[in-house]
Amino acid sequence: MGGSRSGKSSQSSMGKPHAVLVPFPAQGHVLPLMELSHRLVDRGFRVTFVCTEFDHARIVASMQKEAHQSVDGIRLLSVPDGLDPDDDRGDLGRLCAFVLGFFEHLLEDLMRKINEREEDKIFCVIADLCVSAVLSVPKKMGIPAVGFWGPSVGNLALCLHMPKLIESGIMSNNGEVLQDQIIQLSPAMPEMTTSYFIWNCFSDPITKKNVYLLLSGVSRAMTVVDGVLCNSFPGIEAPALSLIPQAIPIGPLLSNYRVTKLVGHFWTEDSSCLSWLDQQQDSSVIYVAFGSFTIINQTQFDELASGLEHTGRPFLWVVRPNLMSGSTVVYPENFLGRLADRGKIVSWAPQQKVLAHPAVACFLSHCGWNSTTEGLSNGVPFLCWPYFGDQFLNKKYICDVWNIGIELKPDENGIITRGEVQKMVKDLLCDEGIKTRAMKMKEMAEEAVSSGGISEKFFDGFVEGIKRD
């Protein structure tokens, strides 16, 4: 690992190297970096985990404990996010604007204060590539900077390909797609349509612009980092990994391979669903969850509810408090009463434990990368309902590369109908080939993170290298 260090000592007076980890301020980015924090603690590090004050408060509240500043060897620190208390943190455009405008300076001030204390000297900084400007801070301080990429490596390759897309005339230098077409980053990579580029699938122009600006910084960050840790493994993304020599695949980053409870959730997990699953038959339950950003309208909500009802199967449905933007969830008339005996609805679930439960038959998912790796690591077939960003390429992996799921198709009005839900559940669960391939993926994931597995070897090599540097 490259880089130099200033100061008297590269390790704290407590005898453990001190790593500072910085996620992008969103649930899907916090969780894998928190799991990485636990793994670093296991390897003898002390960790300071820095998030926004708003996210910090949610994490502490979700743990159902009194507010505190550390857990399992991980110190939790925070910085302001510049938004008003009532502002919508689910507004991705505003989050990106904050990261682009203020995060770097807030983090620099905090890191310099931390580094003033001899016992807190920073050994290395690991920052989400989606807060790429932050990675220039440790380099200025003479501290190794390591990137972290939580989504699929295929989507990282797409971000790094942006200059070539501009050069070839496929898009302008402000991210506007000029030619609707199918591209392949390499012959072994899945095809992708330009309409589903991460930054191009937002209807709001400000959000589209800010997401593009954020991701355009990834290429610059790659010139300063001492490697990029990725939440993936060669068994699922070898072609994409071959395009990025700096990538260090250490995934899947899953807490169910650990004894320690993972923290970092923004909502309190409702574990009552696990005892409910215990009462269901094996391979019978449809698990429905759309991550932390997906928004649906009342019409779509009604169609999904009716579709689940008409499958005739038990279902576990995660209905977040903010699933419907600006309005309260309204269930179809008498829905909760009719389905009380075979439906369970929670506001947030212990997803990894749910997916590992033998009662779960399939996962109706938005195809976020965390959910994707959690599902495949448990051998669960997918019903794919991508919403935005990286999820469309993830869907391609699931349906066309790994062949462990099928896609739900919207009608001419953009609605996934109750009939589509009912039909696709039946088609998926009657496909023995998908079930067989899903179990094979589970074996590959388990092998990658097992002792002596390829991801563990990459992670051990990273730790040894950065300690030796």
mmCIF file with all atom_site columns, N, CA and C in Angstrom, residues 228-281:
data_model
loop_
_atom_site.group_PDB
_atom_site.id
_atom_site.type_symbol
_atom_site.label_atom_id
_atom_site.label_alt_id
_atom_site.label_comp_id
_atom_site.label_asym_id
_atom_site.label_entity_id
_atom_site.label_seq_id
_atom_site.pdbx_PDB_ins_code
_atom_site.Cartn_x
_atom_site.Cartn_y
_atom_site.Cartn_z
_atom_site.occupancy
_atom_site.B_iso_or_equiv
_atom_site.pdbx_formal_charge
_atom_site.auth_seq_id
_atom_site.auth_comp_id
_atom_site.auth_asym_id
_atom_site.auth_atom_id
_atom_site.pdbx_PDB_model_num
ATOM 1   N N  . VAL A 1 228 ? -9.023  0.265   -3.453  1.00 0.00 ? 228 VAL A N  1
ATOM 2   C CA . VAL A 1 228 ? -10.457 0.427   -3.268  1.00 0.00 ? 228 VAL A CA 1
ATOM 3   C C  . VAL A 1 228 ? -11.054 -0.898  -2.795  1.00 0.00 ? 228 VAL A C  1
ATOM 4   N N  . LEU A 1 229 ? -11.565 -0.895  -1.566  1.00 0.00 ? 229 LEU A N  1
ATOM 5   C CA . LEU A 1 229 ? -12.236 -2.078  -1.024  1.00 0.00 ? 229 LEU A CA 1
ATOM 6   C C  . LEU A 1 229 ? -13.643 -2.152  -1.613  1.00 0.00 ? 229 LEU A C  1
ATOM 7   N N  . CYS A 1 230 ? -14.029 -3.330  -2.101  1.00 0.00 ? 230 CYS A N  1
ATOM 8   C CA . CYS A 1 230 ? -15.312 -3.494  -2.784  1.00 0.00 ? 230 CYS A CA 1
ATOM 9   C C  . CYS A 1 230 ? -16.141 -4.586  -2.128  1.00 0.00 ? 230 CYS A C  1
ATOM 10  N N  . ASN A 1 231 ? -17.441 -4.326  -2.040  1.00 0.00 ? 231 ASN A N  1
ATOM 11  C CA . ASN A 1 231 ? -18.376 -5.280  -1.444  1.00 0.00 ? 231 ASN A CA 1
ATOM 12  C C  . ASN A 1 231 ? -18.838 -6.282  -2.506  1.00 0.00 ? 231 ASN A C  1
ATOM 13  N N  . SER A 1 232 ? -17.885 -7.079  -2.976  1.00 0.00 ? 232 SER A N  1
ATOM 14  C CA . SER A 1 232 ? -18.174 -8.063  -4.016  1.00 0.00 ? 232 SER A CA 1
ATOM 15  C C  . SER A 1 232 ? -17.114 -9.154  -3.943  1.00 0.00 ? 232 SER A C  1
ATOM 16  N N  . PHE A 1 233 ? -17.197 -10.123 -4.846  1.00 0.00 ? 233 PHE A N  1
ATOM 17  C CA . PHE A 1 233 ? -16.183 -11.168 -4.895  1.00 0.00 ? 233 PHE A CA 1
ATOM 18  C C  . PHE A 1 233 ? -16.098 -11.705 -6.320  1.00 0.00 ? 233 PHE A C  1
ATOM 19  N N  . PRO A 1 234 ? -14.950 -12.286 -6.687  1.00 0.00 ? 234 PRO A N  1
ATOM 20  C CA . PRO A 1 234 ? -14.746 -12.695 -8.079  1.00 0.00 ? 234 PRO A CA 1
ATOM 21  C C  . PRO A 1 234 ? -15.775 -13.685 -8.601  1.00 0.00 ? 234 PRO A C  1
ATOM 22  N N  . GLY A 1 235 ? -16.348 -14.496 -7.742  1.00 0.00 ? 235 GLY A N  1
ATOM 23  C CA . GLY A 1 235 ? -17.317 -15.481 -8.195  1.00 0.00 ? 235 GLY A CA 1
ATOM 24  C C  . GLY A 1 235 ? -18.526 -14.882 -8.872  1.00 0.00 ? 235 GLY A C  1
ATOM 25  N N  . ILE A 1 236 ? -18.857 -13.626 -8.552  1.00 0.00 ? 236 ILE A N  1
ATOM 26  C CA . ILE A 1 236 ? -20.022 -12.990 -9.163  1.00 0.00 ? 236 ILE A CA 1
ATOM 27  C C  . ILE A 1 236 ? -19.664 -11.836 -10.093 1.00 0.00 ? 236 ILE A C  1
ATOM 28  N N  . GLU A 1 237 ? -18.455 -11.274 -9.973  1.00 0.00 ? 237 GLU A N  1
ATOM 29  C CA . GLU A 1 237 ? -18.129 -10.095 -10.782 1.00 0.00 ? 237 GLU A CA 1
ATOM 30  C C  . GLU A 1 237 ? -16.698 -10.126 -11.320 1.00 0.00 ? 237 GLU A C  1
ATOM 31  N N  . ALA A 1 238 ? -16.208 -11.273 -11.716 1.00 0.00 ? 238 ALA A N  1
ATOM 32  C CA . ALA A 1 238 ? -14.842 -11.356 -12.231 1.00 0.00 ? 238 ALA A CA 1
ATOM 33  C C  . ALA A 1 238 ? -14.598 -10.431 -13.430 1.00 0.00 ? 238 ALA A C  1
ATOM 34  N N  . PRO A 1 239 ? -15.499 -10.353 -14.422 1.00 0.00 ? 239 PRO A N  1
ATOM 35  C CA . PRO A 1 239 ? -15.234 -9.457  -15.564 1.00 0.00 ? 239 PRO A CA 1
ATOM 36  C C  . PRO A 1 239 ? -15.114 -7.990  -15.153 1.00 0.00 ? 239 PRO A C  1
ATOM 37  N N  . ALA A 1 240 ? -15.965 -7.524  -14.258 1.00 0.00 ? 240 ALA A N  1
ATOM 38  C CA . ALA A 1 240 ? -15.888 -6.132  -13.817 1.00 0.00 ? 240 ALA A CA 1
ATOM 39  C C  . ALA A 1 240 ? -14.618 -5.887  -13.017 1.00 0.00 ? 240 ALA A C  1
ATOM 40  N N  . LEU A 1 241 ? -14.272 -6.817  -12.145 1.00 0.00 ? 241 LEU A N  1
ATOM 41  C CA . LEU A 1 241 ? -13.056 -6.664  -11.344 1.00 0.00 ? 241 LEU A CA 1
ATOM 42  C C  . LEU A 1 241 ? -11.808 -6.603  -12.220 1.00 0.00 ? 241 LEU A C  1
ATOM 43  N N  . SER A 1 242 ? -11.820 -7.313  -13.339 1.00 0.00 ? 242 SER A N  1
ATOM 44  C CA . SER A 1 242 ? -10.657 -7.307  -14.236 1.00 0.00 ? 242 SER A CA 1
ATOM 45  C C  . SER A 1 242 ? -10.427 -5.942  -14.871 1.00 0.00 ? 242 SER A C  1
ATOM 46  N N  . LEU A 1 243 ? -11.455 -5.089  -14.878 1.00 0.00 ? 243 LEU A N  1
ATOM 47  C CA . LEU A 1 243 ? -11.329 -3.751  -15.446 1.00 0.00 ? 243 LEU A CA 1
ATOM 48  C C  . LEU A 1 243 ? -10.746 -2.743  -14.461 1.00 0.00 ? 243 LEU A C  1
ATOM 49  N N  . ILE A 1 244 ? -10.640 -3.114  -13.183 1.00 0.00 ? 244 ILE A N  1
ATOM 50  C CA . ILE A 1 244 ? -10.231 -2.154  -12.149 1.00 0.00 ? 244 ILE A CA 1
ATOM 51  C C  . ILE A 1 244 ? -9.104  -2.773  -11.313 1.00 0.00 ? 244 ILE A C  1
ATOM 52  N N  . PRO A 1 245 ? -7.863  -2.575  -11.697 1.00 0.00 ? 245 PRO A N  1
ATOM 53  C CA . PRO A 1 245 ? -6.731  -3.187  -10.971 1.00 0.00 ? 245 PRO A CA 1
ATOM 54  C C  . PRO A 1 245 ? -6.666  -2.809  -9.497  1.00 0.00 ? 245 PRO A C  1
ATOM 55  N N  . GLN A 1 246 ? -7.159  -1.617  -9.144  1.00 0.00 ? 246 GLN A N  1
ATOM 56  C CA . GLN A 1 246 ? -7.079  -1.176  -7.748  1.00 0.00 ? 246 GLN A CA 1
ATOM 57  C C  . GLN A 1 246 ? -8.138  -1.812  -6.854  1.00 0.00 ? 246 GLN A C  1
ATOM 58  N N  . ALA A 1 247 ? -9.101  -2.497  -7.444  1.00 0.00 ? 247 ALA A N  1
ATOM 59  C CA . ALA A 1 247 ? -10.204 -3.061  -6.664  1.00 0.00 ? 247 ALA A CA 1
ATOM 60  C C  . ALA A 1 247 ? -9.731  -4.223  -5.809  1.00 0.00 ? 247 ALA A C  1
ATOM 61  N N  . ILE A 1 248 ? -10.181 -4.223  -4.550  1.00 0.00 ? 248 ILE A N  1
ATOM 62  C CA . ILE A 1 248 ? -9.862  -5.288  -3.594  1.00 0.00 ? 248 ILE A CA 1
ATOM 63  C C  . ILE A 1 248 ? -11.191 -5.888  -3.139  1.00 0.00 ? 248 ILE A C  1
ATOM 64  N N  . PRO A 1 249 ? -11.609 -7.004  -3.722  1.00 0.00 ? 249 PRO A N  1
ATOM 65  C CA . PRO A 1 249 ? -12.929 -7.564  -3.387  1.00 0.00 ? 249 PRO A CA 1
ATOM 66  C C  . PRO A 1 249 ? -12.907 -8.285  -2.048  1.00 0.00 ? 249 PRO A C  1
ATOM 67  N N  . ILE A 1 250 ? -13.720 -7.818  -1.104  1.00 0.00 ? 250 ILE A N  1
ATOM 68  C CA . ILE A 1 250 ? -13.741 -8.404  0.238   1.00 0.00 ? 250 ILE A CA 1
ATOM 69  C C  . ILE A 1 250 ? -15.150 -8.828  0.640   1.00 0.00 ? 250 ILE A C  1
ATOM 70  N N  . GLY A 1 251 ? -16.063 -8.887  -0.319  1.00 0.00 ? 251 GLY A N  1
ATOM 71  C CA . GLY A 1 251 ? -17.461 -9.186  -0.012  1.00 0.00 ? 251 GLY A CA 1
ATOM 72  C C  . GLY A 1 251 ? -17.806 -10.650 -0.143  1.00 0.00 ? 251 GLY A C  1
ATOM 73  N N  . PRO A 1 252 ? -19.048 -10.983 0.175   1.00 0.00 ? 252 PRO A N  1
ATOM 74  C CA . PRO A 1 252 ? -20.082 -10.063 0.635   1.00 0.00 ? 252 PRO A CA 1
ATOM 75  C C  . PRO A 1 252 ? -19.892 -9.675  2.104   1.00 0.00 ? 252 PRO A C  1
ATOM 76  N N  . LEU A 1 253 ? -20.103 -8.376  2.382   1.00 0.00 ? 253 LEU A N  1
ATOM 77  C CA . LEU A 1 253 ? -19.989 -7.878  3.753   1.00 0.00 ? 253 LEU A CA 1
ATOM 78  C C  . LEU A 1 253 ? -21.324 -8.103  4.455   1.00 0.00 ? 253 LEU A C  1
ATOM 79  N N  . LEU A 1 254 ? -21.405 -9.183  5.190   1.00 0.00 ? 254 LEU A N  1
ATOM 80  C CA . LEU A 1 254 ? -22.664 -9.607  5.811   1.00 0.00 ? 254 LEU A CA 1
ATOM 81  C C  . LEU A 1 254 ? -22.457 -9.858  7.287   1.00 0.00 ? 254 LEU A C  1
ATOM 82  N N  . SER A 1 255 ? -23.376 -9.340  8.101   1.00 0.00 ? 255 SER A N  1
ATOM 83  C CA . SER A 1 255 ? -23.236 -9.525  9.547   1.00 0.00 ? 255 SER A CA 1
ATOM 84  C C  . SER A 1 255 ? -23.618 -10.930 9.989   1.00 0.00 ? 255 SER A C  1
ATOM 85  N N  . ASN A 1 256 ? -24.332 -11.701 9.145   1.00 0.00 ? 256 ASN A N  1
ATOM 86  C CA . ASN A 1 256 ? -24.724 -13.030 9.599   1.00 0.00 ? 256 ASN A CA 1
ATOM 87  C C  . ASN A 1 256 ? -23.565 -14.016 9.558   1.00 0.00 ? 256 ASN A C  1
ATOM 88  N N  . TYR A 1 257 ? -22.394 -13.561 9.115   1.00 0.00 ? 257 TYR A N  1
ATOM 89  C CA . TYR A 1 257 ? -21.198 -14.386 9.234   1.00 0.00 ? 257 TYR A CA 1
ATOM 90  C C  . TYR A 1 257 ? -20.421 -14.029 10.502  1.00 0.00 ? 257 TYR A C  1
ATOM 91  N N  . ARG A 1 258 ? -21.032 -13.161 11.344  1.00 0.00 ? 258 ARG A N  1
ATOM 92  C CA . ARG A 1 258 ? -20.370 -12.697 12.534  1.00 0.00 ? 258 ARG A CA 1
ATOM 93  C C  . ARG A 1 258 ? -21.192 -13.057 13.774  1.00 0.00 ? 258 ARG A C  1
ATOM 94  N N  . VAL A 1 259 ? -20.531 -13.025 14.930  1.00 0.00 ? 259 VAL A N  1
ATOM 95  C CA . VAL A 1 259 ? -21.238 -13.196 16.196  1.00 0.00 ? 259 VAL A CA 1
ATOM 96  C C  . VAL A 1 259 ? -21.762 -11.846 16.670  1.00 0.00 ? 259 VAL A C  1
ATOM 97  N N  . THR A 1 260 ? -20.959 -10.801 16.493  1.00 0.00 ? 260 THR A N  1
ATOM 98  C CA . THR A 1 260 ? -21.337 -9.470  16.966  1.00 0.00 ? 260 THR A CA 1
ATOM 99  C C  . THR A 1 260 ? -22.524 -8.939  16.177  1.00 0.00 ? 260 THR A C  1
ATOM 100 N N  . LYS A 1 261 ? -23.446 -8.308  16.878  1.00 0.00 ? 261 LYS A N  1
ATOM 101 C CA . LYS A 1 261 ? -24.609 -7.706  16.209  1.00 0.00 ? 261 LYS A CA 1
ATOM 102 C C  . LYS A 1 261 ? -24.178 -6.465  15.429  1.00 0.00 ? 261 LYS A C  1
ATOM 103 N N  . LEU A 1 262 ? -24.564 -6.395  14.167  1.00 0.00 ? 262 LEU A N  1
ATOM 104 C CA . LEU A 1 262 ? -24.266 -5.236  13.351  1.00 0.00 ? 262 LEU A CA 1
ATOM 105 C C  . LEU A 1 262 ? -25.160 -4.065  13.739  1.00 0.00 ? 262 LEU A C  1
ATOM 106 N N  . VAL A 1 263 ? -24.564 -2.888  13.885  1.00 0.00 ? 263 VAL A N  1
ATOM 107 C CA . VAL A 1 263 ? -25.343 -1.680  14.119  1.00 0.00 ? 263 VAL A CA 1
ATOM 108 C C  . VAL A 1 263 ? -25.288 -0.833  12.854  1.00 0.00 ? 263 VAL A C  1
ATOM 109 N N  . GLY A 1 264 ? -26.071 0.226   12.825  1.00 0.00 ? 264 GLY A N  1
ATOM 110 C CA . GLY A 1 264 ? -26.036 1.123   11.690  1.00 0.00 ? 264 GLY A CA 1
ATOM 111 C C  . GLY A 1 264 ? -27.377 1.306   11.016  1.00 0.00 ? 264 GLY A C  1
ATOM 112 N N  . HIS A 1 265 ? -28.427 0.656   11.522  1.00 0.00 ? 265 HIS A N  1
ATOM 113 C CA . HIS A 1 265 ? -29.755 0.807   10.936  1.00 0.00 ? 265 HIS A CA 1
ATOM 114 C C  . HIS A 1 265 ? -30.362 2.147   11.333  1.00 0.00 ? 265 HIS A C  1
ATOM 115 N N  . PHE A 1 266 ? -31.112 2.750   10.399  1.00 0.00 ? 266 PHE A N  1
ATOM 116 C CA . PHE A 1 266 ? -31.786 4.019   10.654  1.00 0.00 ? 266 PHE A CA 1
ATOM 117 C C  . PHE A 1 266 ? -33.160 3.821   11.284  1.00 0.00 ? 266 PHE A C  1
ATOM 118 N N  . TRP A 1 267 ? -33.699 2.613   11.187  1.00 0.00 ? 267 TRP A N  1
ATOM 119 C CA . TRP A 1 267 ? -34.981 2.291   11.804  1.00 0.00 ? 267 TRP A CA 1
ATOM 120 C C  . TRP A 1 267 ? -34.796 1.085   12.712  1.00 0.00 ? 267 TRP A C  1
ATOM 121 N N  . THR A 1 268 ? -35.613 0.990   13.740  1.00 0.00 ? 268 THR A N  1
ATOM 122 C CA . THR A 1 268 ? -35.535 -0.140  14.660  1.00 0.00 ? 268 THR A CA 1
ATOM 123 C C  . THR A 1 268 ? -36.061 -1.400  13.988  1.00 0.00 ? 268 THR A C  1
ATOM 124 N N  . GLU A 1 269 ? -35.282 -2.442  14.033  1.00 0.00 ? 269 GLU A N  1
ATOM 125 C CA . GLU A 1 269 ? -35.696 -3.716  13.441  1.00 0.00 ? 269 GLU A CA 1
ATOM 126 C C  . GLU A 1 269 ? -36.813 -4.346  14.273  1.00 0.00 ? 269 GLU A C  1
ATOM 127 N N  . ASP A 1 270 ? -37.832 -4.840  13.592  1.00 0.00 ? 270 ASP A N  1
ATOM 128 C CA . ASP A 1 270 ? -38.938 -5.531  14.253  1.00 0.00 ? 270 ASP A CA 1
ATOM 129 C C  . ASP A 1 270 ? -38.683 -7.037  14.176  1.00 0.00 ? 270 ASP A C  1
ATOM 130 N N  . SER A 1 271 ? -38.136 -7.571  15.243  1.00 0.00 ? 271 SER A N  1
ATOM 131 C CA . SER A 1 271 ? -37.758 -8.991  15.252  1.00 0.00 ? 271 SER A CA 1
ATOM 132 C C  . SER A 1 271 ? -38.932 -9.925  15.460  1.00 0.00 ? 271 SER A C  1
ATOM 133 N N  . SER A 1 272 ? -40.129 -9.371  15.671  1.00 0.00 ? 272 SER A N  1
ATOM 134 C CA . SER A 1 272 ? -41.302 -10.238 15.828  1.00 0.00 ? 272 SER A CA 1
ATOM 135 C C  . SER A 1 272 ? -41.570 -11.040 14.556  1.00 0.00 ? 272 SER A C  1
ATOM 136 N N  . CYS A 1 273 ? -41.085 -10.547 13.433  1.00 0.00 ? 273 CYS A N  1
ATOM 137 C CA . CYS A 1 273 ? -41.309 -11.267 12.179  1.00 0.00 ? 273 CYS A CA 1
ATOM 138 C C  . CYS A 1 273 ? -40.564 -12.599 12.149  1.00 0.00 ? 273 CYS A C  1
ATOM 139 N N  . LEU A 1 274 ? -39.516 -12.736 12.956  1.00 0.00 ? 274 LEU A N  1
ATOM 140 C CA . LEU A 1 274 ? -38.770 -13.999 12.975  1.00 0.00 ? 274 LEU A CA 1
ATOM 141 C C  . LEU A 1 274 ? -39.582 -15.106 13.637  1.00 0.00 ? 274 LEU A C  1
ATOM 142 N N  . SER A 1 275 ? -40.255 -14.782 14.732  1.00 0.00 ? 275 SER A N  1
ATOM 143 C CA . SER A 1 275 ? -41.107 -15.786 15.369  1.00 0.00 ? 275 SER A CA 1
ATOM 144 C C  . SER A 1 275 ? -42.309 -16.101 14.487  1.00 0.00 ? 275 SER A C  1
ATOM 145 N N  . TRP A 1 276 ? -42.788 -15.092 13.735  1.00 0.00 ? 276 TRP A N  1
ATOM 146 C CA . TRP A 1 276 ? -43.866 -15.347 12.776  1.00 0.00 ? 276 TRP A CA 1
ATOM 147 C C  . TRP A 1 276 ? -43.392 -16.297 11.679  1.00 0.00 ? 276 TRP A C  1
ATOM 148 N N  . LEU A 1 277 ? -42.172 -16.094 11.191  1.00 0.00 ? 277 LEU A N  1
ATOM 149 C CA . LEU A 1 277 ? -41.621 -16.991 10.174  1.00 0.00 ? 277 LEU A CA 1
ATOM 150 C C  . LEU A 1 277 ? -41.483 -18.412 10.699  1.00 0.00 ? 277 LEU A C  1
ATOM 151 N N  . ASP A 1 278 ? -41.189 -18.542 11.987  1.00 0.00 ? 278 ASP A N  1
ATOM 152 C CA . ASP A 1 278 ? -41.064 -19.884 12.582  1.00 0.00 ? 278 ASP A CA 1
ATOM 153 C C  . ASP A 1 278 ? -42.348 -20.696 12.451  1.00 0.00 ? 278 ASP A C  1
ATOM 154 N N  . GLN A 1 279 ? -43.468 -20.008 12.328  1.00 0.00 ? 279 GLN A N  1
ATOM 155 C CA . GLN A 1 279 ? -44.762 -20.682 12.263  1.00 0.00 ? 279 GLN A CA 1
ATOM 156 C C  . GLN A 1 279 ? -45.177 -21.033 10.831  1.00 0.00 ? 279 GLN A C  1
ATOM 157 N N  . GLN A 1 280 ? -44.360 -20.618 9.834   1.00 0.00 ? 280 GLN A N  1
ATOM 158 C CA . GLN A 1 280 ? -44.700 -20.862 8.441   1.00 0.00 ? 280 GLN A CA 1
ATOM 159 C C  . GLN A 1 280 ? -43.974 -22.099 7.903   1.00 0.00 ? 280 GLN A C  1
ATOM 160 N N  . GLN A 1 281 ? -44.536 -22.677 6.861   1.00 0.00 ? 281 GLN A N  1
ATOM 161 C CA . GLN A 1 281 ? -43.908 -23.827 6.233   1.00 0.00 ? 281 GLN A CA 1
ATOM 162 C C  . GLN A 1 281 ? -42.632 -23.415 5.506   1.00 0.00 ? 281 GLN A C  1
#
